[in-house]
Amino acid sequence: MNISKIRERTLPLKNVAIRDHFWSHYIRLVREVVVPYQWEVLNDRVPEAEPSHAVRNFKIAAGEEQGEFGGMVFQDSDVAKWLEAVAYLLQTGPDRELEAAADEMIDIIAKAQHADGYLNTYFTLKEPEGRWTNLAECHELYCAGHMIEAAVAYYEATGKRKIIDVVCRFADYIDSVFGSEPGKLNGYDGHQEIELALVKLYRTTGIERYLRLSQYFLDQRGSRPHFYFREFKLRDGKVHFLQLDMAHDLKYSQSHRPVRQQDEAVGHAVRLVYMLSGMADVAAETGDASLLQACRSIWKSIVTKRMYITAGIGSMAYGESFTADYDLPSDTAYAETCASIGLIFFAHRMLQLEPSSEYASIMERALYNTVVSGMARDGKSFFYVNPLEVDPRLFGKNQIYDHVKPIRQEWFSCACCPPNIARLLASLGQYIYTVKGDTLYTHLYIGGHAKIDWEDGSFEIEQSGNYAWEGQVKLNIAATCSHAKTIALRIPDWCDGVKIEIDGVPLELEQQRIEHGYVTITRQWAAATEIRLLFDMPIKKMKGHPALRHTAGKIALQRGPFIYCLEEADNGEHLHLLAIPENGGLEAAYVPELLGGITVIRAEALRQVAEPCDDRAALYGNTLALYGDASSMNWREASCQATFIPYYAWANRGMGEMTVWVRERLL
Amino acid sequence: MNISKIRERTLPLKNVAIRDHFWSHYIRLVREVVVPYQWEVLNDRVPEAEPSHAVRNFKIAAGEEQGEFGGMVFQDSDVAKWLEAVAYLLQTGPDRELEAAADEMIDIIAKAQHADGYLNTYFTLKEPEGRWTNLAECHELYCAGHMIEAAVAYYEATGKRKIIDVVCRFADYIDSVFGSEPGKLNGYDGHQEIELALVKLYRTTGIERYLRLSQYFLDQRGSRPHFYFREFKLRDGKVHFLQLDMAHDLKYSQSHRPVRQQDEAVGHAVRLVYMLSGMADVAAETGDASLLQACRSIWKSIVTKRMYITAGIGSMAYGESFTADYDLPSDTAYAETCASIGLIFFAHRMLQLEPSSEYASIMERALYNTVVSGMARDGKSFFYVNPLEVDPRLFGKNQIYDHVKPIRQEWFSCACCPPNIARLLASLGQYIYTVKGDTLYTHLYIGGHAKIDWEDGSFEIEQSGNYAWEGQVKLNIAATCSHAKTIALRIPDWCDGVKIEIDGVPLELEQQRIEHGYVTITRQWAAATEIRLLFDMPIKKMKGHPALRHTAGKIALQRGPFIYCLEEADNGEHLHLLAIPENGGLEAAYVPELLGGITVIRAEALRQVAEPCDDRAALYGNTLALYGDASSMNWREASCQATFIPYYAWANRGMGEMTVWVRERLL
């Protein structure tokens, strides 16, 4: 195996240790709570959680237990995502117990593998004749992809070859089944994932066959005659998921046209961002300009027309999908946690291809809002769906909100989000820096230590400060390189001005060289250099594009990377009656005892109040009609204070109303 | 048969002839277009419509044709509703062709009846062993009820006994099957309808058994152990409608508790208002105070907490149901045309029990808005669903709008609404007046002639004027009664002042005696008296109750009985960018050439306009980000004129946005 090309673009996770004011808490939770708890759930040892069956399925397939397959068709991927998270944790710190559990699991996985390399407990146990007969629906290659990602991460963490040998045999077998040669299946998975995984496997093993197979899956996608129509006929119209028509709703799986001809964000949101990640990876390895161009077009479609202000994506529960340009309802939103995680994957890959702060800004927006919202402060409950407006009184009453939960759930029958949060946070160190040529890019301001190895020496960087709440960053750099290097520091999209000092000397505005949203500083770095950044962190009143129906007349508050929201706990019921005056005062205040320590925003506000003003008041008591004009309803505005909290922290104080968008009162 | 008691409360339809500025057009459409077209559809003779199968089912059951049952389980009711509409048309004017078609249909229906009296083509043809095994789902008594209503109306119209004999035999058979006696089924239909129909049959035939059977069905509803659970077990869990769980979702069919213990509007909206109509009927006949009290409580729940401003009811597509207090989303509304028709049925019955303008006002609101909105101006296409906000760009894109249609449809696979509109409009004369004791109540101001027979003489009333658009009413009364009588004239809920003249002499405000929302005038009426009414018809800015989230910060315009809306055809796209200033001018103008002649409202308005204002404009062209603050998006308000049209007239000029509620710009 060679040193993979990826080393030219991102830092090995091992080289980055996070010690951050905001993130350390969550990363510690992943290590101490989430991943151990997941292991118990996967082993069906948590009485109050629905049985996962995931480990047991592997044991049965390995011949170690008797029984039947349980869970979803993609249940194997839960084990893989857990293993991947474990691998990242091992890359950043030893843990004998976790490693022992992982090794034990890997032994079982290896035994569950068929002699020909095939590995999938659903088909092994439940449909042994059904292998590769329903790619549109049955997630076979998706599960393979997750196992490959886990294997690569585990090998990188431990150097142990067992699981990577398993997935190489599996990938070799897949390569023997799929392809354009006569006698091979020219299909591809309904749920993209293997594409990006195969590039990882290629980068770690150096085996080009895996890259070519990834490229093949992407090239084949959406070609005509359509593979899903043919396989549907061949299996006599057998359907796995009755609620959706995956074999024919081609946009759902982004197979409605060849990937290079796609320029709109459609279909299942997670599938799209996983596919785009794979496309960016293949483009990076092959220099395929048309693939990169499609990535750019769909990125633009997402972030300029189909994304919530929280970087949530997918505005519809049905199909967990994108809908139409500017259709972003707040209360029926889907905005799956996994989709925003996938958006981070995609953005991170685009940053490796063409560093530009637009990618990093969205990565940050997703991370500090929808992703961290996905997990409770205690790491024990999770959101799958991340709405921007909630009235818990309607749950169980109006079916359009059936997918929304007013409080985080302990586990899920389809448990994709919690392990996805775990593997993202366990590998967060990967997303902070990238290297391109002689430039080190700082995309995220997350405290901790990083080591960058150049050909002519190394950098040690210590990042510190209170970026998330105060916009303060300190970078202490110790360099041994013999040649000049450039450090590129992202200017956040919420920041209108930045103060920079290098070893106490201000870098004046006119001296600041800004490229694609990054301040670049090029020099021969000394043994010890200190860079201080102070980003202006005003409270911003954000408005939506005029075509956005659901934000018309409303504002959302943002401060630093955080989008804010109103909760009933602070503001009483009927949040829709509150309005923020155009020129009203806004004040940020750090409240250490609230929700683990957050900066709240206190706003001058007006509450609409209505009283009956006609004879009815006397007749019927002080009740208001359902509809009335000025002769029957007396409306006035009462001054009050509204308290906003960061969106990610909502629903940690019981059930209540929440809203991100609030009416603005123009003067 | 005796003269039914109903004659004490409402006028025979034969005694009322409508000649109205607004309604005559629609009633003519029903006679000349809707009912003849329906007959063609029911006979599968309209190539572009889906086959109805309805007449053919009866022919097959009658042994006149060979074949299989087609259509929904309640397909028979389409024939019944058509026959009922024909009967009302024959009550108000002869039509040999229609009567011949009806007689022909009745002959077939009679032949399709079993020897024991049973009549239902679905069970006769498709499930001969399944009779009365699935009352929760299969609409058997619902279809019976519609046939009874049709038979009563046809008998009243023609005096021909054939069809009323058919339904009496059927009702006698039903009475032999259902009841609390041992060996009888103690069930009731999932879809209420037979209850109100049996009271009609009782009133026409005088046979008290039918009243008792109706009462039995109401008394039995919701009792425990629950009938639907038992029959579900008995039929081994067989389900007819897979999408809904009718056997167990008891609120759906308002069988979750005994009817007298219900005080909230829940479940399928049409079922609820049909049930309430039957309850009011039985209460009227039996003096059952607890039944009447339940009617009042649920009425209050509907009109004070769960009704759209258009008198649409049912805010959720799933189950065509009520949801929760104050949950009235504009764009995902269901607001089925049939439900508002049923609300009129219910209101009309309450008016007979306890005349109060609150019932008549809602009746008027439903009639002039949701009901007439249900039919296109040419009588050839129909709305089932009546949303208050529409963006046609989202149809087929976001599934939460799948039930909404941006243009009226020619016919429906479940064709309940068009024949329901037909039978309501064909019998509209019934709803104008009621009589209680010596008082004649005028609930609706609809032009035409009416004859009221008292014991001591008669009244001939000629109503005229342009009430709908101008608030002018003239009543010319010719009386022969020997004793004093009271005329009670409803003051519309939208009217803050009325000018009344009797034979040219003003009835001054202090002389006006107002009881329950009616001006009452008691006198010994002369051979010729003219009453003139001029109702103030200001443009009203209506607001929603503070608990209504979806109307917060918005207004809706009302003038006279009409709720208004904005359409894209008059106002361009992005209606959400328009706001109406608090003190802006509003002007009503009759436009004879527009949509058959309507009064539009022209309003001073403000359109929010956003332009990019940062360096991006130069960098990326004149495009706006999806979200931005004042440093990137420059918002301003541009003065413009907004044109409102009456809600009922929307979607007659192709597809476009529509909204009833518009943002208000406070000063």
Coordinates of N, CA, C and O in Angstrom, one line a residue, chain A residues 251 302-309 315-316 318 322-324 326-329 331-332 389 391 393-394 397-401 496 540-550 552-553 574 576-577 608 610 624-631 633 635 637 661 663 665-667, chain B residues 251 302-309 315-316 318 322-324 326-329 331-332 389 391 393-394 397-401 496 540-553 574 576-577 608 610 624-631 633 635 637 661 663 665-667:
Chain A
K251 N -36.1 10.1 -9.9 CA -35.5 11.3 -9.3 C -35.2 11.0 -7.8 O -34.2 11.6 -7.3
I302 N -28.5 23.5 -4.4 CA -28.8 23.3 -3.0 C -28.7 24.6 -2.2 O -29.7 25.1 -1.6
V303 N -27.6 25.3 -2.3 CA -27.3 26.4 -1.4 C -28.0 27.7 -1.8 O -28.1 28.6 -0.9
T304 N -28.4 27.8 -3.0 CA -29.0 29.1 -3.4 C -30.5 29.0 -3.6 O -31.2 30.0 -3.7
K305 N -31.0 27.7 -3.5 CA -32.5 27.6 -3.7 C -33.2 26.6 -2.9 O -34.4 26.6 -2.8
R306 N -32.5 25.6 -2.2 CA -33.2 24.5 -1.6 C -32.6 24.2 -0.2 O -32.6 23.0 0.1
M307 N -32.1 25.1 0.5 CA -31.5 24.8 1.8 C -32.1 25.7 2.9 O -32.3 26.9 2.7
Y308 N -32.4 25.2 4.0 CA -32.9 26.0 5.2 C -31.7 26.8 5.7 O -30.5 26.5 5.5
I309 N -32.1 27.9 6.4 CA -31.0 28.7 7.0 C -30.1 28.0 8.0 O -29.0 28.4 8.2
S315 N -37.0 19.3 2.1 CA -38.1 20.0 2.7 C -39.3 19.2 2.8 O -40.4 19.6 3.3
M316 N -39.3 17.9 2.5 CA -40.5 17.1 2.5 C -40.2 15.7 3.2 O -39.2 15.1 2.9
Y318 N -42.1 13.0 2.8 CA -42.3 11.9 1.8 C -41.0 11.8 0.9 O -40.6 12.7 0.2
F322 N -35.8 16.6 -1.5 CA -36.0 18.0 -2.0 C -37.3 18.1 -2.7 O -37.9 17.1 -3.2
T323 N -37.8 19.3 -2.8 CA -39.1 19.5 -3.5 C -38.9 20.4 -4.7 O -38.7 19.9 -5.8
A324 N -39.0 21.7 -4.5 CA -38.9 22.7 -5.6 C -38.1 23.9 -5.1 O -37.9 24.1 -3.9
Y326 N -37.1 27.2 -3.7 CA -37.7 28.1 -2.7 C -38.9 27.6 -1.9 O -39.6 28.3 -1.4
D327 N -39.0 26.2 -2.0 CA -40.1 25.6 -1.2 C -39.5 25.1 0.1 O -39.0 24.0 0.2
L328 N -39.5 25.9 1.1 CA -38.8 25.6 2.4 C -39.7 25.9 3.6 O -39.5 26.8 4.4
P329 N -40.8 25.1 3.7 CA -41.7 25.3 4.8 C -41.0 25.0 6.1 O -40.3 24.0 6.2
D331 N -42.4 24.3 9.2 CA -43.0 23.4 10.2 C -43.2 22.0 9.7 O -43.2 21.0 10.4
T332 N -43.2 21.8 8.4 CA -43.3 20.5 7.8 C -41.9 20.0 7.2 O -41.8 19.0 6.5
E389 N -39.9 25.2 12.9 CA -41.1 25.8 13.6 C -41.8 24.6 14.1 O -42.1 23.6 13.4
D391 N -45.1 23.4 16.8 CA -46.2 23.5 17.8 C -46.6 22.1 18.3 O -47.3 21.4 17.6
R393 N -48.6 21.0 20.2 CA -50.0 20.6 20.4 C -50.6 19.9 19.2 O -51.7 19.4 19.2
L394 N -49.9 20.0 18.1 CA -50.4 19.4 16.8 C -49.9 18.0 16.6 O -50.4 17.4 15.7
K397 N -52.2 15.0 15.9 CA -53.4 15.6 15.5 C -53.5 15.9 14.0 O -54.5 15.6 13.4
N398 N -52.4 16.5 13.5 CA -52.4 16.8 12.1 C -51.3 16.0 11.4 O -50.1 16.1 11.8
Q399 N -51.7 15.1 10.5 CA -50.7 14.2 9.9 C -49.6 14.8 9.2 O -48.5 14.2 9.0
I400 N -49.7 16.0 8.7 CA -48.6 16.7 8.0 C -47.4 16.9 8.9 O -46.3 17.1 8.4
Y401 N -47.6 16.7 10.2 CA -46.4 16.8 11.2 C -46.0 15.5 11.8 O -45.2 15.5 12.7
D496 N -18.4 40.8 9.3 CA -18.2 41.9 8.4 C -16.8 42.5 8.5 O -16.4 43.3 7.7
K540 N -27.1 39.4 13.7 CA -27.5 39.7 12.3 C -29.0 39.4 12.2 O -29.4 38.3 12.6
K541 N -29.8 40.3 11.6 CA -31.1 40.0 11.3 C -31.2 39.5 9.9 O -31.0 40.2 8.9
M542 N -31.4 38.2 9.7 CA -31.3 37.6 8.4 C -32.7 37.5 7.8 O -33.7 37.3 8.5
K543 N -32.8 37.7 6.5 CA -34.0 37.6 5.8 C -33.9 36.6 4.7 O -32.8 36.3 4.2
G544 N -35.0 36.1 4.3 CA -35.0 35.1 3.2 C -35.1 35.7 1.8 O -35.6 36.9 1.7
H545 N -34.6 35.1 0.8 CA -34.8 35.5 -0.6 C -36.3 35.8 -0.8 O -37.1 35.1 -0.3
P546 N -36.5 36.8 -1.7 CA -37.9 37.2 -1.9 C -38.8 36.1 -2.4 O -40.0 36.1 -2.2
A547 N -38.2 35.1 -3.0 CA -39.1 34.0 -3.5 C -39.5 33.0 -2.4 O -40.3 32.1 -2.7
L548 N -38.9 33.1 -1.3 CA -39.2 32.2 -0.2 C -40.6 32.6 0.5 O -40.6 33.6 1.3
R549 N -41.6 31.9 0.2 CA -42.9 32.3 0.8 C -42.9 32.2 2.3 O -43.6 33.0 3.0
H550 N -42.2 31.2 2.8 CA -42.4 30.9 4.3 C -41.6 31.9 5.2 O -41.7 31.8 6.4
A552 N -41.5 35.3 4.3 CA -41.9 36.6 4.0 C -42.3 37.4 5.2 O -43.1 36.9 6.0
G553 N -41.8 38.6 5.3 CA -42.1 39.5 6.5 C -41.5 39.0 7.8 O -41.8 39.6 8.8
H574 N -47.8 30.8 21.9 CA -48.2 31.6 20.8 C -47.0 32.5 20.3 O -47.1 33.8 20.3
H576 N -46.1 33.0 17.5 CA -46.5 33.7 16.3 C -47.0 35.1 16.6 O -47.1 35.9 15.7
L577 N -47.3 35.4 17.8 CA -47.8 36.8 18.1 C -46.7 37.7 18.4 O -46.9 38.9 18.5
Q608 N -48.6 40.9 19.9 CA -49.9 41.3 19.5 C -50.9 40.8 20.5 O -50.8 39.6 20.9
A610 N -55.1 40.7 21.5 CA -56.4 41.0 21.0 C -57.4 40.9 22.1 O -57.4 40.0 22.9
L624 N -63.3 35.7 22.3 CA -63.1 36.3 21.0 C -63.7 35.3 20.0 O -63.6 34.1 20.1
A625 N -64.3 35.9 18.9 CA -64.7 35.1 17.8 C -63.5 34.6 17.1 O -62.4 35.0 17.3
L626 N -63.7 33.6 16.2 CA -62.6 33.0 15.5 C -62.0 34.0 14.5 O -60.9 34.0 14.2
Y627 N -62.9 34.8 13.9 CA -62.5 35.9 13.0 C -63.3 37.1 13.3 O -64.5 37.1 13.7
G628 N -62.7 38.3 13.2 CA -63.4 39.5 13.5 C -62.6 40.7 12.9 O -61.5 40.6 12.6
D629 N -63.4 41.8 12.7 CA -62.7 43.0 12.2 C -62.5 43.9 13.4 O -62.8 43.6 14.6
A630 N -62.1 45.2 13.1 CA -61.8 46.1 14.2 C -63.0 46.4 15.0 O -62.9 46.9 16.2
S631 N -64.2 46.2 14.5 CA -65.4 46.5 15.4 C -65.6 45.4 16.4 O -66.4 45.6 17.3
M633 N -62.8 43.0 17.3 CA -61.5 42.6 18.0 C -60.6 43.8 18.1 O -60.3 44.4 17.1
W635 N -57.1 45.0 18.6 CA -55.7 44.5 18.6 C -54.8 45.7 19.0 O -55.0 46.8 18.6
E637 N -50.4 46.4 20.4 CA -49.1 45.8 20.5 C -48.6 46.1 21.9 O -48.6 47.3 22.3
W661 N -38.0 31.6 12.5 CA -38.4 32.8 11.8 C -39.5 33.5 12.6 O -40.4 32.9 13.1
R663 N -41.8 37.3 13.0 CA -42.3 38.4 12.2 C -41.5 39.7 12.5 O -41.1 39.9 13.7
R665 N -41.4 43.8 12.6 CA -42.3 44.9 12.7 C -41.6 46.1 12.1 O -40.7 46.7 12.7
L666 N -42.0 46.5 10.8 CA -41.4 47.6 10.2 C -41.9 48.9 10.8 O -43.0 48.9 11.4
L667 N -41.1 50.0 10.7 CA -41.5 51.2 11.3 C -42.2 52.1 10.3 O -42.2 51.9 9.1
Chain B
K251 N -62.2 8.0 16.4 CA -62.6 9.5 16.3 C -62.9 9.8 14.8 O -63.7 10.7 14.5
I302 N -66.8 23.7 16.3 CA -66.5 24.0 14.9 C -66.3 25.5 14.6 O -65.3 25.9 14.1
V303 N -67.3 26.3 15.0 CA -67.3 27.7 14.5 C -66.4 28.6 15.3 O -66.0 29.7 14.8
T304 N -66.0 28.2 16.5 CA -65.2 29.1 17.3 C -63.7 28.6 17.4 O -62.9 29.3 17.8
K305 N -63.5 27.4 16.8 CA -62.1 26.9 16.9 C -61.6 26.1 15.7 O -60.4 25.9 15.6
R306 N -62.4 25.6 14.9 CA -62.0 24.7 13.8 C -62.5 25.0 12.4 O -62.8 24.0 11.7
M307 N -62.8 26.2 12.1 CA -63.4 26.5 10.8 C -62.6 27.6 10.1 O -62.2 28.6 10.7
Y308 N -62.4 27.4 8.8 CA -61.7 28.5 8.0 C -62.7 29.7 7.9 O -63.9 29.5 8.0
I309 N -62.1 30.8 7.5 CA -62.9 32.0 7.4 C -63.9 31.8 6.2 O -64.9 32.5 6.1
S315 N -59.2 20.5 8.4 CA -57.9 21.1 8.0 C -56.8 20.1 7.5 O -55.7 20.5 7.3
M316 N -57.2 18.9 7.4 CA -56.2 17.8 7.1 C -56.7 16.9 6.0 O -57.8 16.4 6.1
Y318 N -55.4 13.9 5.3 CA -55.4 12.5 5.9 C -56.7 12.3 6.7 O -57.0 13.0 7.6
F322 N -60.9 17.0 10.8 CA -60.6 18.0 11.8 C -59.2 17.6 12.4 O -58.9 16.4 12.5
T323 N -58.5 18.6 13.0 CA -57.2 18.3 13.6 C -57.3 18.7 15.1 O -57.6 17.9 16.0
A324 N -57.0 20.0 15.3 CA -56.9 20.5 16.7 C -57.4 21.9 16.7 O -57.5 22.5 15.7
Y326 N -57.7 25.6 16.6 CA -56.9 26.7 16.0 C -55.8 26.2 15.0 O -54.9 26.9 14.7
D327 N -55.9 25.0 14.6 CA -54.9 24.5 13.5 C -55.6 24.6 12.2 O -56.3 23.7 11.8
L328 N -55.4 25.7 11.5 CA -56.1 25.9 10.3 C -55.1 26.4 9.2 O -55.1 27.6 8.8
P329 N -54.2 25.5 8.8 CA -53.2 25.9 7.8 C -53.9 26.3 6.5 O -54.9 25.6 6.1
D331 N -52.6 26.5 3.3 CA -52.1 25.8 2.0 C -52.3 24.3 2.0 O -52.4 23.7 0.9
T332 N -52.3 23.7 3.2 CA -52.5 22.3 3.2 C -54.0 21.9 3.6 O -54.3 20.8 3.9
E389 N -54.7 29.1 0.3 CA -53.5 29.6 -0.3 C -52.9 28.6 -1.2 O -52.9 27.4 -0.8
D391 N -49.8 27.7 -4.3 CA -48.8 28.0 -5.2 C -48.7 26.8 -6.1 O -48.1 25.8 -5.8
R393 N -46.8 26.0 -8.4 CA -45.5 25.5 -8.8 C -45.1 24.3 -7.9 O -44.2 23.6 -8.2
L394 N -45.8 24.1 -6.8 CA -45.4 23.1 -5.9 C -46.2 21.8 -6.1 O -45.9 20.7 -5.5
K397 N -44.6 18.4 -6.6 CA -43.3 18.5 -6.1 C -43.2 18.2 -4.6 O -42.4 17.5 -4.1
N398 N -44.2 18.8 -3.9 CA -44.2 18.6 -2.4 C -45.5 17.9 -2.1 O -46.6 18.4 -2.3
Q399 N -45.3 16.7 -1.5 CA -46.4 15.8 -1.3 C -47.5 16.3 -0.3 O -48.6 15.9 -0.4
I400 N -47.1 17.3 0.5 CA -48.1 17.8 1.5 C -49.3 18.5 0.7 O -50.3 18.8 1.3
Y401 N -49.0 18.8 -0.6 CA -50.1 19.5 -1.4 C -50.7 18.6 -2.3 O -51.5 19.0 -3.2
D496 N -72.7 46.3 10.0 CA -72.7 47.1 11.3 C -73.9 48.0 11.4 O -74.2 48.5 12.5
K540 N -64.4 44.9 5.0 CA -63.9 44.6 6.3 C -62.6 43.9 6.3 O -62.3 43.0 5.5
K541 N -61.7 44.4 7.1 CA -60.4 43.8 7.3 C -60.5 42.8 8.4 O -60.5 43.2 9.6
M542 N -60.6 41.5 8.1 CA -60.8 40.5 9.1 C -59.4 40.0 9.6 O -58.5 39.9 8.8
K543 N -59.4 39.7 10.9 CA -58.2 39.1 11.5 C -58.6 37.8 12.2 O -59.8 37.6 12.5
G544 N -57.7 37.0 12.3 CA -57.9 35.7 13.0 C -57.7 35.8 14.5 O -57.0 36.7 15.0
H545 N -58.4 34.9 15.2 CA -58.2 34.8 16.6 C -56.7 34.7 17.0 O -55.9 34.1 16.2
P546 N -56.3 35.3 18.1 CA -54.8 35.3 18.4 C -54.2 33.9 18.4 O -53.0 33.7 18.2
A547 N -54.9 32.8 18.7 CA -54.4 31.5 18.7 C -54.1 30.9 17.4 O -53.5 29.9 17.2
L548 N -54.6 31.6 16.3 CA -54.4 31.0 14.9 C -53.1 31.4 14.4 O -52.8 32.5 14.0
R549 N -52.2 30.4 14.4 CA -50.8 30.7 13.9 C -50.7 31.1 12.5 O -49.9 32.0 12.1
H550 N -51.6 30.5 11.7 CA -51.4 30.8 10.2 C -52.0 32.1 9.8 O -51.8 32.5 8.6
T551 N -52.7 32.8 10.6 CA -53.2 34.1 10.2 C -52.5 35.3 10.9 O -52.8 36.4 10.7
A552 N -51.5 34.9 11.7 CA -50.8 36.0 12.5 C -50.2 37.0 11.6 O -49.5 36.7 10.6
G553 N -50.5 38.3 12.0 CA -49.9 39.4 11.2 C -50.6 39.6 9.8 O -50.1 40.4 9.0
H574 N -45.6 35.7 -6.5 CA -45.1 36.1 -5.2 C -46.0 36.9 -4.4 O -45.7 38.0 -3.9
H576 N -46.9 36.6 -1.6 CA -46.5 36.7 -0.2 C -45.7 38.0 0.0 O -45.4 38.4 1.2
L577 N -45.2 38.7 -1.1 CA -44.5 39.9 -0.9 C -45.4 41.1 -0.8 O -44.9 42.2 -0.5
Q608 N -42.8 44.2 -1.2 CA -41.5 44.1 -0.7 C -40.6 43.8 -1.9 O -40.9 42.9 -2.6
A610 N -36.4 43.3 -2.9 CA -35.1 43.1 -2.4 C -34.1 43.1 -3.5 O -34.3 42.6 -4.6
L624 N -29.3 37.3 -5.7 CA -29.4 37.4 -4.3 C -29.1 36.0 -3.7 O -29.4 35.0 -4.2
A625 N -28.5 36.1 -2.5 CA -28.3 34.9 -1.7 C -29.6 34.4 -1.2 O -30.6 35.1 -1.2
L626 N -29.6 33.1 -0.8 CA -30.8 32.5 -0.2 C -31.2 33.2 1.1 O -32.4 33.4 1.4
Y627 N -30.2 33.6 1.8 CA -30.4 34.3 3.1 C -29.4 35.4 3.2 O -28.2 35.2 2.8
G628 N -29.8 36.6 3.7 CA -28.8 37.7 3.9 C -29.3 38.7 4.9 O -30.5 38.8 5.2
D629 N -28.4 39.5 5.4 CA -28.8 40.5 6.3 C -28.8 41.9 5.5 O -28.5 41.9 4.3
A630 N -28.9 42.9 6.3 CA -29.0 44.2 5.6 C -27.8 44.6 4.9 O -27.8 45.4 4.0
S631 N -26.6 44.0 5.2 CA -25.4 44.3 4.5 C -25.3 43.6 3.1 O -24.5 43.9 2.3
M633 N -28.6 42.3 1.5 CA -29.9 42.4 0.8 C -30.5 43.8 1.2 O -30.7 44.0 2.4
W635 N -33.7 45.7 1.2 CA -35.2 45.6 1.1 C -35.8 46.9 1.1 O -35.4 47.8 1.9
E637 N -39.9 49.0 0.2 CA -41.3 48.7 0.0 C -41.7 49.6 -1.2 O -41.5 50.8 -1.2
W661 N -55.3 35.2 2.9 CA -54.7 35.9 4.0 C -53.5 36.7 3.4 O -52.7 36.1 2.8
R663 N -50.5 39.8 4.3 CA -49.8 40.5 5.4 C -50.3 41.9 5.6 O -50.6 42.6 4.6
R665 N -49.5 45.7 6.9 CA -48.4 46.5 7.2 C -48.9 47.6 8.3 O -49.6 48.5 7.9
L666 N -48.5 47.4 9.5 CA -48.9 48.3 10.6 C -48.1 49.6 10.4 O -47.0 49.6 9.9
L667 N -48.7 50.7 10.9 CA -48.0 52.0 10.7 C -47.2 52.4 12.0 O -47.3 51.7 13.0

